[in-house]
Tab-separated table of C-alpha atoms in Angstrom:
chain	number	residue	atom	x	y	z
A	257	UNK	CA	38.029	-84.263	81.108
A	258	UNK	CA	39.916	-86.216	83.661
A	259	UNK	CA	42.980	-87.977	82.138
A	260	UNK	CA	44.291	-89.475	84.974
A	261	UNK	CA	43.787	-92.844	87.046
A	262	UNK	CA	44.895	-91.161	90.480
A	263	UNK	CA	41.632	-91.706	92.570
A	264	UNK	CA	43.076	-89.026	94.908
A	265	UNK	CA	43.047	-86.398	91.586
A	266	UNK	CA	39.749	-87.789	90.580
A	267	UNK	CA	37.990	-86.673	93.042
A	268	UNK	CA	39.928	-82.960	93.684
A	269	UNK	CA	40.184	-82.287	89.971
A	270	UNK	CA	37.039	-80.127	89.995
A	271	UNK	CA	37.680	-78.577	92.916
A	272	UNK	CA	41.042	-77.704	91.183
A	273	UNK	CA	38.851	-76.376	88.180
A	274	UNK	CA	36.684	-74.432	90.567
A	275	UNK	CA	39.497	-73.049	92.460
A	276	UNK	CA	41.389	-71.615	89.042
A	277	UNK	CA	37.788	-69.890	87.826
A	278	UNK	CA	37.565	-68.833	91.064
A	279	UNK	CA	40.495	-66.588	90.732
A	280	UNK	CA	39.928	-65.877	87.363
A	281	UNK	CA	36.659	-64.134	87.683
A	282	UNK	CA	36.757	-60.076	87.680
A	283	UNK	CA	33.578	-60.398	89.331
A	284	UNK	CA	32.908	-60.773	93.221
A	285	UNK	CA	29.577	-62.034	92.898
A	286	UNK	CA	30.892	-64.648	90.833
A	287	UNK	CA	34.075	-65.767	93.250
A	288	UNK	CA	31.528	-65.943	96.167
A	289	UNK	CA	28.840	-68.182	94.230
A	290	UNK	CA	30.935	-70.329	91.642
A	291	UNK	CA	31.111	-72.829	94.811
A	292	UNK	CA	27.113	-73.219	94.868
A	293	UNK	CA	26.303	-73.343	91.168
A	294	UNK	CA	25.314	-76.143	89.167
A	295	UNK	CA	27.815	-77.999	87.927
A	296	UNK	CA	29.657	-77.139	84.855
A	297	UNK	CA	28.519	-73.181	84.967
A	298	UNK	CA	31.655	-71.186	84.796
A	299	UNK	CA	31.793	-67.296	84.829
A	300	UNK	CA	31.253	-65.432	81.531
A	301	UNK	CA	34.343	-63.817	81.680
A	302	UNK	CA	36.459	-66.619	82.164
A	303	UNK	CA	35.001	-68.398	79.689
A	304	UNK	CA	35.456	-65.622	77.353
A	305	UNK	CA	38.956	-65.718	77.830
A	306	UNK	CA	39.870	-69.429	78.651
A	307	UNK	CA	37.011	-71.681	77.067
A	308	UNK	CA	36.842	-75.353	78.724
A	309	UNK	CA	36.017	-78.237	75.995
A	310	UNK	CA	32.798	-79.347	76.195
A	311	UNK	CA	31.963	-82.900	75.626
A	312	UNK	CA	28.819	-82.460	73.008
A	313	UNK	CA	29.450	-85.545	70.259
A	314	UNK	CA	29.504	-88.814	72.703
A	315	UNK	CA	29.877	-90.816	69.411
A	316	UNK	CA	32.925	-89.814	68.702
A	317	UNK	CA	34.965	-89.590	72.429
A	318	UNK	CA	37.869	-90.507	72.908
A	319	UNK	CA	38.420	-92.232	76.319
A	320	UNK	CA	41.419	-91.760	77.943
A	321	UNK	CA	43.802	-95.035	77.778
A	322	UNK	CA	46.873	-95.890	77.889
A	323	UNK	CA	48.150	-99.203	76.595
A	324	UNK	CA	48.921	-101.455	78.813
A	325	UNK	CA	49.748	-105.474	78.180
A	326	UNK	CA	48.149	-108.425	79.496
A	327	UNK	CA	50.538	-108.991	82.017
A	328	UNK	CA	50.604	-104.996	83.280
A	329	UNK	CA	46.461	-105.160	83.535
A	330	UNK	CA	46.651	-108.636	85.855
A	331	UNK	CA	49.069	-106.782	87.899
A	332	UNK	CA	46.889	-103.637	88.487
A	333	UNK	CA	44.225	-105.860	88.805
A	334	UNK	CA	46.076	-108.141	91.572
A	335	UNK	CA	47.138	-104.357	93.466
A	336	UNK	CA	43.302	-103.441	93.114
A	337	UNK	CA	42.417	-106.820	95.037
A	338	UNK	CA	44.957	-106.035	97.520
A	339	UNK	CA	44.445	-102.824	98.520
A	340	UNK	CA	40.359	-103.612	98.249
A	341	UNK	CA	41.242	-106.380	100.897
A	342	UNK	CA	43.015	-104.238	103.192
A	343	UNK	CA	40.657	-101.760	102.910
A	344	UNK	CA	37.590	-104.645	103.558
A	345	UNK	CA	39.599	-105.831	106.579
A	346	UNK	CA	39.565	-102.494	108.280
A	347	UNK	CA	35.493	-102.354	107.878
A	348	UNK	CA	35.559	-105.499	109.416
A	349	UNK	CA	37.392	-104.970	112.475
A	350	UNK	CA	36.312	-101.455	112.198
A	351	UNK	CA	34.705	-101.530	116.043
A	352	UNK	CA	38.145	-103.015	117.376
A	353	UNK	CA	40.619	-100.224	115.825
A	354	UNK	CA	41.485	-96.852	117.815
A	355	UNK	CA	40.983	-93.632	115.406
A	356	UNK	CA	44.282	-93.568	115.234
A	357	UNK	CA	44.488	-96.878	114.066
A	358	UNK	CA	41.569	-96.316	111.561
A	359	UNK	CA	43.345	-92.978	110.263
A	360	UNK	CA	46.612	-95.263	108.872
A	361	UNK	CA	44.821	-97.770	107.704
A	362	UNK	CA	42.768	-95.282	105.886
A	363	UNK	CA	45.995	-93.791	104.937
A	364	UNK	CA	47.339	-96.761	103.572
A	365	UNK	CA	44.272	-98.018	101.621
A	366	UNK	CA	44.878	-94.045	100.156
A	367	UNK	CA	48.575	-94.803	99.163
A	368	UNK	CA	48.200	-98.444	97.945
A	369	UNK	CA	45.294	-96.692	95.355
A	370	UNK	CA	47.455	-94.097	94.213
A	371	UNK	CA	50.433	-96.358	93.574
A	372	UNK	CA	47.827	-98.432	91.686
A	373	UNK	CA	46.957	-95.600	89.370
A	374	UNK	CA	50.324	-94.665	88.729
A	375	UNK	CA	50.828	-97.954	88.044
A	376	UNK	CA	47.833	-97.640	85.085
A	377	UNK	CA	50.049	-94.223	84.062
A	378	UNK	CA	53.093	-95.793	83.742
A	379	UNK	CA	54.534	-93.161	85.985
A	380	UNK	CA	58.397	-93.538	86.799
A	381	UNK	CA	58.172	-93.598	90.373
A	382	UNK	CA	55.642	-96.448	90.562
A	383	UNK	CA	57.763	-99.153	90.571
A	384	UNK	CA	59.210	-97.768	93.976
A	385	UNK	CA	55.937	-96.962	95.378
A	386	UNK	CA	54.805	-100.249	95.250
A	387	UNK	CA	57.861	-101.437	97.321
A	388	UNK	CA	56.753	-98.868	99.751
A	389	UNK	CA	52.783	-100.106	99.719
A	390	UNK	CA	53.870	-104.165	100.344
A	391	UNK	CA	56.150	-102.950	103.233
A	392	UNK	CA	53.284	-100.187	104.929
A	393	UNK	CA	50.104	-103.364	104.529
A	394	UNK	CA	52.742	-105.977	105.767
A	395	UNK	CA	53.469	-103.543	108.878
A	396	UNK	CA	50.094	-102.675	109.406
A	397	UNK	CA	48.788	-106.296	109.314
A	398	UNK	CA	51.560	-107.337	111.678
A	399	UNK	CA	51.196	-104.237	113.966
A	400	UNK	CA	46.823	-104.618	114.200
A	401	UNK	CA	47.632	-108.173	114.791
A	402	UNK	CA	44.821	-109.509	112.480
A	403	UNK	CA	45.858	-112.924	112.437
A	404	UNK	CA	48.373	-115.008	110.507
A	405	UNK	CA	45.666	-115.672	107.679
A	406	UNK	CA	46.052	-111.419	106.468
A	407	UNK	CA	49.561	-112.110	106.707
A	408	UNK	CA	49.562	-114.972	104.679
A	409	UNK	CA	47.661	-114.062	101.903
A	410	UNK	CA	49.916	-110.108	101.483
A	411	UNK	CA	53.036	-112.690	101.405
A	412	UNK	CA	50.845	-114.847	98.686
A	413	UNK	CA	50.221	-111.740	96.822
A	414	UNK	CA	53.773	-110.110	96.707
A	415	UNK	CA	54.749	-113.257	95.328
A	416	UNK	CA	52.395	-113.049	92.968
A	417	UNK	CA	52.944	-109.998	92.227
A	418	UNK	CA	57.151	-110.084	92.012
A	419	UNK	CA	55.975	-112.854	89.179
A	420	UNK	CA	53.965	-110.394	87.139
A	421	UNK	CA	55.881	-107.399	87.805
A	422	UNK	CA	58.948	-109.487	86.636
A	423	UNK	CA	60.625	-107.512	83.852
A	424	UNK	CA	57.676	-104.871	83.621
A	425	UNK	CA	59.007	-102.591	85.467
A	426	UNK	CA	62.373	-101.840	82.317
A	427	UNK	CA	59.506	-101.986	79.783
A	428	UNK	CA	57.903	-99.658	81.767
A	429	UNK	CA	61.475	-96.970	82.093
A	430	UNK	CA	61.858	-97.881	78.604
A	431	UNK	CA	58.107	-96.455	77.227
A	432	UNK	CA	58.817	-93.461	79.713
A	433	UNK	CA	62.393	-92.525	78.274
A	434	UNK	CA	60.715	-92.698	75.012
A	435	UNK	CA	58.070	-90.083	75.373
């Protein structure tokens, strides 16, 4: 099951799966067709040897969270907003962007998710990576020249969000050096 909030590893995680049967398998047949079979069939051998749980008793599943306080959820909620806006205003103005434009934007959107999830994981390096995400959407908004309204609200939200983030970030080292 995916335990992870990383939209990036949510969506490659079977692949991953796929990819490590895929090598697994003694048989050839199997390595070619593993890619076009319905989903969850794994080859008999593998299984034999490394059985996947299977999620039978939906009753009794246990989802994957990690506690997080009121004031950590309103942040990741606040970064969801954000990075949903940037990603809205580059569907907007979607027509008036170059590719190469579109591709760091696209890039960005990417980034600002990821820091998002680790932000959900408690991960270490989150706290600098959303430094890094305010500074990249503040550049790009300035650089695409969207307006002083864009601009505006990312300053409204940083603020914002240095007020919630505002002694998170040593609870969060704290619940890390503890595990």
């Amino acid at each position: 099951a995916l335990a992870s909030w990383n939209p990036v590893w949510a969506n490659l995680q079977i692949f991953s799966q796929l990819w490590q049967d895929c090598i697994n398998t003694k048989n050839w047949w199997h390595k070619l067709t593993i890619w076009f079979r319905r989903t969850g069939w794994r080859p008999p051998d593998v299984v034999a040897v490394s059985p996947r749980y299977k999620l039978e008793d939906l009753d009794n599943f246990e989802k994957f969270e990690i506690p997080l306080s009121g004031r950590e959820k309103s942040y990741a909620l606040l970064q969801h907003l954000v990075t949903t806006g940037v990603a809205l205003l580059l569907l907007l103005n979607l027509d008036s962007f170059s590719a190469g434009q579109q591709l760091i934007v696209i890039a960005a959107v990417t980034f600002g998710s990821i820091s998002t999830g680790a932000i959900l994981e408690q991960q270490h390096w989150s706290i600098w990576s959303e430094s890094v995400k305010y500074a990249i959407f503040l550049a790009i908004l300035m650089w695409l020249q969207l307006g002083t309204v864009p601009i505006v609200m990312m300053l409204v939200a940083m603020v914002i969000s240095a007020v919630l983030y505002r002694g998170f970030p040593l609870s969060l080292s704290h619940q890390k050096s503890l595990s």
